[in-house]
CSV table of C-alpha atoms and ligand atoms in Angstrom, one decimal:
chain,number,residue,atom,x,y,z
A,28,MET,CA,144.3,-7.7,207.8
A,29,ARG,CA,140.5,-7.5,207.3
A,30,LEU,CA,138.4,-7.5,204.1
A,31,THR,CA,134.9,-6.1,204.2
A,32,VAL,CA,132.8,-6.6,201.1
A,33,LEU,CA,131.1,-3.2,200.3
A,34,GLY,CA,129.8,-4.2,196.9
A,35,LYS,CA,130.0,-7.4,194.9
A,36,SER,CA,127.7,-6.8,192.0
A,37,PRO,CA,128.7,-7.0,188.3
A,38,ALA,CA,128.2,-4.0,186.0
A,39,TRP,CA,124.6,-3.6,187.1
A,40,GLN,CA,124.2,-3.5,190.8
A,41,ASP,CA,122.0,-5.8,192.8
A,42,ALA,CA,118.7,-4.5,194.2
A,43,GLY,CA,119.9,-2.2,197.0
A,44,GLY,CA,123.5,-3.3,196.2
A,45,ALA,CA,126.7,-1.9,194.9
A,46,CYS,CA,129.3,-2.8,192.3
A,47,SER,CA,132.9,-3.6,193.0
A,48,GLY,CA,134.2,-2.2,196.2
A,49,TYR,CA,136.2,-3.8,199.1
A,50,LEU,CA,137.5,-2.3,202.3
A,51,ILE,CA,140.9,-3.5,203.2
A,52,GLU,CA,142.1,-2.7,206.7
A,53,ASP,CA,144.8,-3.5,209.2
A,54,GLU,CA,145.5,-1.8,212.6
A,55,SER,CA,146.7,1.5,211.1
A,56,THR,CA,145.6,1.7,207.5
A,57,THR,CA,142.2,1.9,205.7
A,58,MET,CA,142.2,1.3,201.9
A,59,LEU,CA,139.4,1.0,199.4
A,60,LEU,CA,139.9,-1.5,196.6
A,61,ASP,CA,137.8,-0.3,193.6
A,62,CYS,CA,135.0,2.2,193.9
A,63,GLY,CA,132.1,1.2,191.6
A,64,ASN,CA,128.6,2.6,191.5
A,65,GLY,CA,126.9,2.3,194.9
A,66,VAL,CA,130.1,1.8,196.8
A,67,PHE,CA,130.3,5.3,198.4
A,68,GLY,CA,127.0,4.9,200.3
A,69,LYS,CA,128.0,1.5,201.4
A,70,LEU,CA,131.4,2.9,202.6
A,71,ARG,CA,129.6,5.6,204.6
A,72,ALA,CA,127.4,3.1,206.3
A,73,VAL,CA,130.5,1.4,207.9
A,74,ARG,CA,133.4,3.9,208.0
A,75,ASP,CA,134.2,7.5,207.9
A,76,TYR,CA,135.2,8.3,204.3
A,77,ALA,CA,137.6,11.0,205.5
A,78,ALA,CA,139.6,8.2,207.3
A,79,VAL,CA,140.3,6.3,204.0
A,80,ASP,CA,144.0,6.5,203.4
A,81,GLY,CA,143.9,5.4,199.8
A,82,VAL,CA,141.9,4.0,196.9
A,83,LEU,CA,143.4,1.4,194.5
A,84,ILE,CA,141.7,0.8,191.2
A,85,SER,CA,142.1,-2.5,189.4
A,86,HIS,CA,140.9,-1.3,186.1
A,87,MET,CA,139.0,1.6,184.5
A,88,HIS,CA,135.6,0.0,183.9
A,89,ALA,CA,132.5,1.9,185.1
A,90,ASP,CA,131.5,-0.6,187.7
A,91,HIS,CA,135.0,-0.2,189.3
A,92,ILE,CA,135.3,3.6,189.3
A,93,LEU,CA,132.0,5.5,189.1
A,94,ASP,CA,131.5,6.3,192.8
A,95,LEU,CA,134.8,8.1,192.8
A,96,VAL,CA,132.6,11.0,191.6
A,97,PRO,CA,130.4,11.3,194.7
A,98,PHE,CA,133.4,10.5,196.9
A,99,ALA,CA,135.2,13.4,195.2
A,100,TYR,CA,132.3,15.8,195.7
A,101,ALA,CA,132.2,14.8,199.4
A,102,LEU,CA,135.9,15.5,199.8
A,103,LEU,CA,135.6,18.9,198.2
A,104,LEU,CA,132.1,20.2,199.2
A,105,SER,CA,131.1,18.6,202.6
A,106,PRO,CA,130.9,21.1,205.5
A,107,ARG,CA,133.5,19.1,207.5
A,108,GLN,CA,136.1,19.6,204.8
A,109,GLN,CA,135.8,23.4,204.7
A,110,PRO,CA,138.5,25.8,206.1
A,111,VAL,CA,135.9,27.9,208.0
A,112,PRO,CA,133.3,26.9,210.6
A,113,VAL,CA,130.1,25.9,208.9
A,114,ALA,CA,126.9,24.1,209.9
A,115,GLY,CA,128.3,23.1,213.3
A,116,TYR,CA,131.7,21.9,212.0
A,117,PRO,CA,134.7,23.7,213.3
A,118,GLY,CA,136.6,24.1,210.0
A,119,THR,CA,139.8,22.4,209.2
A,120,ASP,CA,143.3,23.4,207.9
A,121,ALA,CA,143.9,19.8,206.8
A,122,PRO,CA,140.9,18.4,204.8
A,123,ALA,CA,141.2,14.8,203.9
A,124,ARG,CA,142.8,14.2,200.5
A,125,PRO,CA,143.2,10.4,200.1
A,126,ARG,CA,145.6,8.8,197.7
A,127,LEU,CA,144.0,7.5,194.5
A,128,VAL,CA,146.2,4.9,192.7
A,129,ALA,CA,145.0,4.0,189.3
A,130,PRO,CA,146.2,2.4,186.0
A,131,ARG,CA,148.2,4.3,183.4
A,132,GLY,CA,146.1,6.8,181.5
A,133,ALA,CA,143.6,7.1,184.4
A,134,ARG,CA,144.1,10.9,184.9
A,135,ALA,CA,143.1,11.6,181.3
A,136,THR,CA,140.1,9.2,181.5
A,137,PHE,CA,138.9,10.9,184.7
A,138,ARG,CA,139.3,14.3,183.2
A,139,ASP,CA,137.4,13.3,180.0
A,140,LEU,CA,134.6,11.7,182.1
A,141,THR,CA,134.0,14.6,184.4
A,142,ALA,CA,134.5,17.2,181.7
A,143,THR,CA,131.2,16.0,180.2
A,144,TRP,CA,129.5,18.1,182.9
A,145,GLY,CA,132.2,20.8,183.1
A,146,SER,CA,134.2,19.5,186.1
A,147,GLU,CA,137.4,18.4,184.4
A,148,GLY,CA,139.5,18.7,187.5
A,149,LEU,CA,137.1,17.1,190.0
A,150,ILE,CA,139.0,13.8,190.7
A,151,ASP,CA,142.5,15.5,190.6
A,152,GLU,CA,141.4,18.1,193.1
A,153,ALA,CA,139.8,15.7,195.5
A,154,PHE,CA,142.4,13.0,195.5
A,155,GLU,CA,146.2,12.7,195.4
A,156,LEU,CA,146.1,10.9,192.1
A,157,SER,CA,149.0,8.7,190.8
A,158,GLU,CA,149.2,6.2,188.0
A,159,TYR,CA,150.9,2.9,188.5
A,160,ASP,CA,153.0,0.6,186.3
A,161,PRO,CA,151.2,-2.6,185.3
A,162,SER,CA,153.5,-4.8,187.3
A,163,SER,CA,154.3,-2.8,190.4
A,164,THR,CA,154.0,-2.9,194.2
A,165,ILE,CA,152.1,-0.1,195.9
A,166,GLU,CA,152.4,0.8,199.5
A,167,ILE,CA,149.4,2.5,201.1
A,168,GLY,CA,150.3,3.0,204.8
A,169,THR,CA,151.1,-0.4,206.2
A,170,LEU,CA,149.3,-2.2,203.4
A,171,SER,CA,151.1,-3.6,200.4
A,172,ALA,CA,149.5,-4.3,197.0
A,173,ARG,CA,151.3,-6.2,194.3
A,174,LEU,CA,149.8,-6.0,190.9
A,175,THR,CA,149.7,-8.6,188.1
A,176,PRO,CA,148.1,-7.9,184.7
A,177,VAL,CA,145.3,-10.3,183.8
A,178,PRO,CA,143.5,-10.6,180.5
A,179,HIS,CA,140.2,-8.6,180.3
A,180,TYR,CA,138.8,-6.1,177.8
A,181,VAL,CA,141.0,-3.2,179.0
A,182,ALA,CA,144.3,-3.2,181.0
A,183,THR,CA,143.3,-5.0,184.2
A,184,HIS,CA,145.3,-6.0,187.3
A,185,ALA,CA,144.8,-8.8,189.8
A,186,VAL,CA,145.9,-7.5,193.3
A,187,ASN,CA,147.8,-9.3,196.0
A,188,LEU,CA,147.3,-7.6,199.4
A,189,SER,CA,149.2,-8.1,202.6
A,190,SER,CA,149.9,-6.1,205.7
A,191,ARG,CA,153.2,-5.1,207.4
A,192,ASP,CA,151.3,-5.6,210.7
A,193,GLY,CA,151.1,-9.4,209.9
A,194,GLY,CA,148.2,-11.7,208.9
A,195,GLY,CA,147.7,-13.5,205.6
A,196,ARG,CA,147.5,-12.8,201.9
A,197,LEU,CA,144.4,-11.8,200.0
A,198,THR,CA,144.3,-12.1,196.2
A,199,PHE,CA,141.6,-10.2,194.2
A,200,SER,CA,141.2,-11.5,190.6
A,201,ALA,CA,139.7,-8.2,189.4
A,202,ASP,CA,137.8,-9.1,186.1
A,203,CYS,CA,139.4,-11.6,183.8
A,204,ARG,CA,138.9,-14.4,181.3
A,205,PRO,CA,140.3,-17.8,182.1
A,206,SER,CA,144.1,-17.4,182.2
A,207,GLU,CA,147.4,-18.7,183.6
A,208,GLU,CA,148.1,-15.2,184.7
A,209,LEU,CA,145.4,-15.4,187.4
A,210,VAL,CA,146.6,-18.8,188.5
A,211,GLU,CA,150.1,-17.5,188.9
A,212,ALA,CA,149.0,-14.3,190.6
A,213,ALA,CA,147.0,-16.4,193.2
A,214,ARG,CA,149.6,-19.1,193.7
A,215,GLY,CA,149.5,-20.2,197.3
A,216,THR,CA,147.3,-17.4,198.5
A,217,ASP,CA,145.3,-17.6,201.7
A,218,LEU,CA,142.0,-16.3,200.2
A,219,LEU,CA,141.2,-15.8,196.5
A,220,LEU,CA,138.4,-13.3,196.0
A,221,VAL,CA,137.5,-14.3,192.4
A,222,GLU,CA,135.1,-13.0,189.9
A,223,ALA,CA,132.3,-15.3,188.7
A,224,THR,CA,130.4,-13.0,186.5
A,225,VAL,CA,128.9,-15.2,183.8
A,226,PRO,CA,126.8,-18.4,184.4
A,227,ARG,CA,128.2,-19.9,181.2
A,228,PRO,CA,131.1,-19.0,178.9
A,229,GLU,CA,130.3,-16.0,176.6
A,230,ARG,CA,129.0,-17.5,173.4
A,231,THR,CA,130.3,-14.8,171.0
A,232,GLY,CA,133.3,-12.4,170.9
A,233,VAL,CA,136.4,-12.3,173.1
A,234,ARG,CA,135.9,-13.7,176.5
A,235,GLY,CA,136.3,-11.4,179.5
A,236,HIS,CA,134.9,-13.2,182.5
A,237,LEU,CA,134.8,-16.4,184.5
A,238,THR,CA,132.0,-18.8,185.3
A,239,PRO,CA,131.6,-20.0,188.9
A,240,ALA,CA,133.0,-23.4,187.8
A,241,GLU,CA,136.0,-21.7,186.2
A,242,ALA,CA,136.5,-19.5,189.2
A,243,GLY,CA,136.7,-22.6,191.5
A,244,GLU,CA,139.0,-24.4,189.0
A,245,HIS,CA,141.4,-21.4,189.0
A,246,ALA,CA,141.4,-21.3,192.8
A,247,ARG,CA,142.2,-25.1,192.9
A,248,ARG,CA,145.1,-24.8,190.4
A,249,ALA,CA,146.5,-21.8,192.3
A,250,GLY,CA,146.4,-23.8,195.6
A,251,ALA,CA,144.4,-21.1,197.3
A,252,GLY,CA,143.4,-21.8,200.9
A,253,ARG,CA,139.9,-20.4,200.4
A,254,ALA,CA,137.9,-19.1,197.6
A,255,VAL,CA,135.1,-16.5,197.6
A,256,LEU,CA,133.1,-15.7,194.5
A,257,THR,CA,132.3,-12.1,193.7
A,258,HIS,CA,131.2,-9.8,190.8
A,259,ILE,CA,128.1,-11.9,190.6
A,260,SER,CA,124.5,-10.8,190.2
A,261,ASP,CA,121.7,-11.4,192.6
A,262,GLU,CA,119.9,-12.7,189.5
A,263,ILE,CA,122.1,-15.8,189.8
A,264,ASP,CA,121.2,-18.3,192.5
A,265,PRO,CA,124.1,-18.1,195.0
A,266,ALA,CA,123.5,-21.8,196.0
A,267,TRP,CA,123.9,-22.9,192.4
A,268,ALA,CA,127.1,-20.7,192.0
A,269,ALA,CA,128.6,-22.0,195.2
A,270,GLU,CA,127.9,-25.6,194.2
A,271,GLU,CA,129.5,-25.2,190.8
A,272,ALA,CA,132.6,-23.6,192.2
A,273,SER,CA,132.9,-26.0,195.2
A,274,ARG,CA,132.8,-28.9,192.7
A,275,THR,CA,135.8,-27.7,190.8
A,276,PHE,CA,137.6,-26.2,193.8
A,277,GLY,CA,137.3,-29.5,195.8
A,278,ALA,CA,136.1,-27.7,199.0
A,279,PRO,CA,133.3,-25.4,200.0
A,280,VAL,CA,133.3,-22.0,198.2
A,281,GLU,CA,131.2,-19.0,199.4
A,282,VAL,CA,129.5,-16.3,197.4
A,283,ALA,CA,130.4,-12.9,198.7
A,284,ARG,CA,127.6,-11.0,200.5
A,285,GLU,CA,127.7,-7.3,201.1
A,286,GLY,CA,128.9,-6.6,204.6
A,287,ALA,CA,130.7,-9.9,204.9
A,288,VAL,CA,134.0,-9.7,206.7
A,289,TYR,CA,137.0,-11.9,206.2
A,290,GLU,CA,139.9,-11.9,208.6
A,291,LEU,CA,143.3,-12.8,207.2
B,21,LIG,ZN1,135.7,-5.1,183.9
């Protein structure tokens, strides 16, 4: 199984960057984990979007879903997806319609969002949309995704990924405040891709994110083999973040870079 980081920014993307988006692949399946703003262009730079078998959404925050909109327009409007020959494309009887697997209530949220410009059915038409239970296992091709609810501002799910073709296990924290749920979800994982959004704990209100030091600490308590920080702005020094996390993890921790590939 292979992870390619398409976007690792928090809710505002890095200069030239993208928000949450990760390509998960094995020999026969291509899956996109989250599709935040900027991700569709990054996906196009490395893969054929029509070859994506499914998109899995960890939670319904803007920085994890917004590029489903251009992805949907491409699936519906691009010349290659049309039934008749156009612009040098031969026409197709079987346009790509990837699965989109999203949290409960997602269908209504997508309809409300796209209805603001009069395209209520955009996401439904472009994707084969289904909503998942908070604690379920989802099969997309030969990839398996097991979900665990983690505490954040909205219903949010850590994701454990593995392949029937073999290889190791990847755990994605999604977004979450410090929690036992994340430690349990990541218990014994080979690689924990863990959010490290805030440089210090939020000083007011309900917490929703981890610091780099907390991310490393969660990875250590989970017994993760490796830890990679993500959902972190280019306005935070990656060397500082890596040092903070490495100190609590007890081993070197990397900060995700766009385009980075991890084999599992
Ligand atoms: Zn979030």
